[in-house]
PDB file of C-alpha atoms in Angstrom:
ATOM      1  CA  MET G   1     -10.751  15.040  -7.723  1.00 44.00           C
ATOM      2  CA  SER G   2     -12.367  12.288  -4.852  1.00 46.00           C
ATOM      3  CA  THR G   3     -10.113  11.723  -1.451  1.00 49.00           C
ATOM      4  CA  ALA G   4     -10.999   8.331   0.554  1.00 49.00           C
ATOM      5  CA  ALA G   5     -12.332  10.993   3.150  1.00 53.00           C
ATOM      6  CA  GLY G   6     -14.608  12.531   0.745  1.00 57.00           C
ATOM      7  CA  SER G   7     -15.858   9.242  -0.694  1.00 65.00           C
ATOM      8  CA  ALA G   8     -18.114   6.923   0.903  1.00 80.00           C
ATOM      9  CA  PHE G   9     -16.793   4.254  -1.141  1.00 79.00           C
ATOM     10  CA  SER G  10     -13.614   2.909  -1.547  1.00 86.00           C
ATOM     11  CA  SER G  11     -11.840   0.500  -4.196  1.00 88.00           C
ATOM     12  CA  VAL G  12     -10.171  -3.022  -3.162  1.00 89.00           C
ATOM     13  CA  LYS G  13      -8.690  -6.269  -4.651  1.00 93.00           C
ATOM     14  CA  LEU G  14     -10.506  -8.645  -4.534  1.00 92.00           C
ATOM     15  CA  PRO G  15      -9.717 -12.691  -6.267  1.00 92.00           C
ATOM     16  CA  ALA G  16     -11.418 -13.202  -9.286  1.00 93.00           C
ATOM     17  CA  GLY G  17     -13.078 -16.458  -7.775  1.00 92.00           C
ATOM     18  CA  LEU G  18     -14.482 -14.258  -5.042  1.00 91.00           C
ATOM     19  CA  VAL G  19     -16.165 -11.730  -7.917  1.00 93.00           C
ATOM     20  CA  GLN G  20     -17.131 -14.938  -9.998  1.00 93.00           C
ATOM     21  CA  GLN G  21     -18.768 -16.309  -7.228  1.00 92.00           C
ATOM     22  CA  ALA G  22     -20.389 -12.999  -6.748  1.00 92.00           C
ATOM     23  CA  ARG G  23     -21.341 -12.324  -9.284  1.00 93.00           C
ATOM     24  CA  GLU G  24     -23.098 -15.493 -10.072  1.00 92.00           C
ATOM     25  CA  ALA G  25     -25.128 -14.785  -6.037  1.00 90.00           C
ATOM     26  CA  ALA G  26     -26.248 -12.258  -7.271  1.00 90.00           C
ATOM     27  CA  GLN G  27     -28.028 -11.870 -10.336  1.00 90.00           C
ATOM     28  CA  PRO G  28     -31.431 -14.868  -8.953  1.00 85.00           C
ATOM     29  CA  GLN G  29     -31.454 -12.124  -6.729  1.00 83.00           C
ATOM     30  CA  ARG G  30     -31.183  -8.789  -8.412  1.00 88.00           C
ATOM     31  CA  ARG G  31     -27.733  -7.349  -6.223  1.00 89.00           C
ATOM     32  CA  SER G  32     -24.713  -5.906  -8.211  1.00 92.00           C
ATOM     33  CA  VAL G  33     -21.426  -7.576  -7.647  1.00 93.00           C
ATOM     34  CA  ALA G  34     -20.691  -4.731  -5.556  1.00 92.00           C
ATOM     35  CA  GLY G  35     -24.278  -5.557  -3.234  1.00 91.00           C
ATOM     36  CA  GLN G  36     -23.739  -8.937  -2.992  1.00 92.00           C
ATOM     37  CA  ILE G  37     -20.226  -9.235  -1.060  1.00 93.00           C
ATOM     38  CA  GLU G  38     -21.468  -5.847   0.788  1.00 91.00           C
ATOM     39  CA  TYR G  39     -24.567  -8.232   1.848  1.00 89.00           C
ATOM     40  CA  TRP G  40     -22.317 -11.605   2.308  1.00 88.00           C
ATOM     41  CA  ALA G  41     -19.865  -9.172   3.705  1.00 90.00           C
ATOM     42  CA  THR G  42     -22.725  -7.598   6.458  1.00 86.00           C
ATOM     43  CA  LEU G  43     -23.612 -11.915   7.157  1.00 79.00           C
ATOM     44  CA  GLY G  44     -20.078 -12.200   8.641  1.00 82.00           C
ATOM     45  CA  ARG G  45     -20.096  -9.154  10.649  1.00 84.00           C
ATOM     46  CA  ILE G  46     -23.630  -9.931  12.342  1.00 78.00           C
ATOM     47  CA  ALA G  47     -22.626 -14.038  12.993  1.00 78.00           C
ATOM     48  CA  GLU G  48     -19.483 -13.503  14.280  1.00 83.00           C
ATOM     49  CA  GLU G  49     -20.423 -10.322  16.615  1.00 84.00           C
ATOM     50  CA  THR G  50     -23.389 -11.867  17.675  1.00 81.00           C
ATOM     51  CA  GLY G  51     -22.984 -15.685  17.359  1.00 83.00           C
ATOM     52  CA  LEU G  52     -26.056 -16.408  15.075  1.00 78.00           C
ATOM     53  CA  THR G  53     -26.350 -19.210  12.466  1.00 80.00           C
ATOM     54  CA  VAL G  54     -26.299 -18.745   8.842  1.00 76.00           C
ATOM     55  CA  GLN G  55     -30.140 -18.272   8.102  1.00 82.00           C
ATOM     56  CA  GLU G  56     -31.145 -16.219  12.074  1.00 81.00           C
ATOM     57  CA  ALA G  57     -28.554 -14.036  10.345  1.00 74.00           C
ATOM     58  CA  ARG G  58     -30.451 -14.309   6.854  1.00 79.00           C
ATOM     59  CA  GLU G  59     -33.517 -13.768   8.978  1.00 83.00           C
ATOM     60  CA  ALA G  60     -31.614 -10.412  10.379  1.00 80.00           C
ATOM     61  CA  ILE G  61     -30.826  -8.845   6.798  1.00 76.00           C
ATOM     62  CA  ALA G  62     -33.674  -9.267   5.594  1.00 82.00           C
ATOM     63  CA  ARG G  63     -36.215  -7.461   8.794  1.00 83.00           C
ATOM     64  CA  HIS G  64     -32.861  -4.792   8.610  1.00 76.00           C
ATOM     65  CA  ASP G  65     -33.293  -3.859   4.577  1.00 76.00           C
ATOM     66  CA  ALA G  66     -36.444  -3.941   5.370  1.00 79.00           C
ATOM     67  CA  ALA G  67     -36.457  -1.327   7.781  1.00 76.00           C
ATOM     68  CA  ALA G  68     -33.842   0.539   6.081  1.00 69.00           C
ATOM     69  CA  ARG G  69     -36.633   0.858   3.495  1.00 71.00           C
ATOM     70  CA  HIS G  70     -39.125   2.341   5.645  1.00 71.00           C
ATOM     71  CA  ALA G  71     -37.483   4.311   8.086  1.00 62.00           C
ATOM     72  CA  VAL G  72     -35.824   7.416   9.739  1.00 57.00           C
ATOM     73  CA  PRO G  73     -32.140   7.476  10.872  1.00 54.00           C
ATOM     74  CA  THR G  74     -32.442   5.730  14.072  1.00 58.00           C
ATOM     75  CA  ASP G  75     -30.294   7.027  17.290  1.00 71.00           C
ATOM     76  CA  PRO G  76     -27.136   3.757  17.602  1.00 76.00           C
ATOM     77  CA  LEU G  77     -28.237   3.564  21.685  1.00 78.00           C
ATOM     78  CA  ASP G  78     -31.785   1.969  19.311  1.00 76.00           C
ATOM     79  CA  ALA G  79     -30.090   0.170  17.423  1.00 75.00           C
ATOM     80  CA  ILE G  80     -28.014  -1.479  20.327  1.00 78.00           C
ATOM     81  CA  GLU G  81     -31.121  -1.554  22.048  1.00 78.00           C
ATOM     82  CA  ALA G  82     -33.011  -2.905  19.210  1.00 78.00           C
ATOM     83  CA  ARG G  83     -30.792  -5.742  18.788  1.00 78.00           C
ATOM     84  CA  PHE G  84     -30.705  -6.797  22.298  1.00 77.00           C
ATOM     85  CA  LEU G  85     -34.086  -6.945  22.069  1.00 78.00           C
ATOM     86  CA  ALA G  86     -33.630  -9.491  18.752  1.00 79.00           C
ATOM     87  CA  ALA G  87     -31.017 -11.693  21.381  1.00 79.00           C
ATOM     88  CA  GLU G  88     -33.498 -12.272  24.301  1.00 77.00           C
ATOM     89  CA  SER G  89     -36.839 -12.566  22.292  1.00 76.00           C
ATOM     90  CA  SER G  90     -34.882 -15.503  20.237  1.00 80.00           C
ATOM     91  CA  GLY G  91     -33.446 -16.938  23.153  1.00 80.00           C
ATOM     92  CA  ARG G  92     -30.087 -16.162  22.091  1.00 81.00           C
ATOM     93  CA  LEU G  93     -29.115 -13.667  24.874  1.00 78.00           C
ATOM     94  CA  ALA G  94     -30.138 -16.343  27.800  1.00 81.00           C
ATOM     95  CA  GLN G  95     -27.912 -19.104  25.615  1.00 84.00           C
ATOM     96  CA  ALA G  96     -24.536 -16.616  25.659  1.00 82.00           C
ATOM     97  CA  VAL G  97     -24.482 -15.600  29.961  1.00 81.00           C
ATOM     98  CA  ARG G  98     -24.603 -19.505  29.930  1.00 83.00           C
ATOM     99  CA  GLN G  99     -22.256 -19.787  27.953  1.00 84.00           C
ATOM    100  CA  THR G 100     -20.482 -16.595  29.671  1.00 83.00           C
ATOM    101  CA  VAL G 101     -20.518 -17.666  33.032  1.00 84.00           C
ATOM    102  CA  GLN G 102     -20.054 -21.606  32.502  1.00 85.00           C
ATOM    103  CA  ASP G 103     -16.784 -20.242  30.440  1.00 82.00           C
ATOM    104  CA  ASN G 104     -16.000 -17.811  34.290  1.00 83.00           C
ATOM    105  CA  ARG G 105     -16.521 -21.204  36.150  1.00 83.00           C
ATOM    106  CA  SER G 106     -14.509 -23.181  34.492  1.00 82.00           C
ATOM    107  CA  LYS G 107     -11.412 -20.628  34.883  1.00 82.00           C
ATOM    108  CA  ALA G 108     -12.132 -19.335  38.237  1.00 75.00           C
ATOM    109  CA  PRO G 109     -10.853 -22.738  40.424  1.00 68.00           C
ATOM    110  CA  ALA G 110      -7.439 -22.309  38.398  1.00 60.00           C
ATOM    111  CA  ALA G 111      -7.164 -18.123  38.915  1.00 54.00           C
ATOM    112  CA  ARG G 112      -7.804 -19.206  43.020  1.00 60.00           C
ATOM    113  CA  ARG G 113      -5.284 -21.317  42.728  1.00 54.00           C
ATOM    114  CA  ALA G 114      -2.909 -18.875  41.645  1.00 60.00           C
ATOM    115  CA  ALA G 115      -4.007 -16.355  43.678  1.00 56.00           C
TER     116      ALA G 115
END
């Protein structure tokens, strides 16, 4: 008998339309339906966490998949550093810092008036 803690997989219910879309998208990529849905979930997670465009996320996943096929498991801190360096080299890090500073500046006068 398999339990959730003893298995690397879980069952979920998905809308039939989504499963059909995944089936259609998976075929040319030679992925399984589950693999296609996992791919989409990975794209979405990366996009939300980093603010990447869809194209940048696809490229990041392609690099990640290629590295995963050839690499031994890495230290989580190495993975964080790699993501940081990728954001830095693409200019996304500087853009995110500028946006955060701008957002905080717009909030600062309101905070000072309330004090």
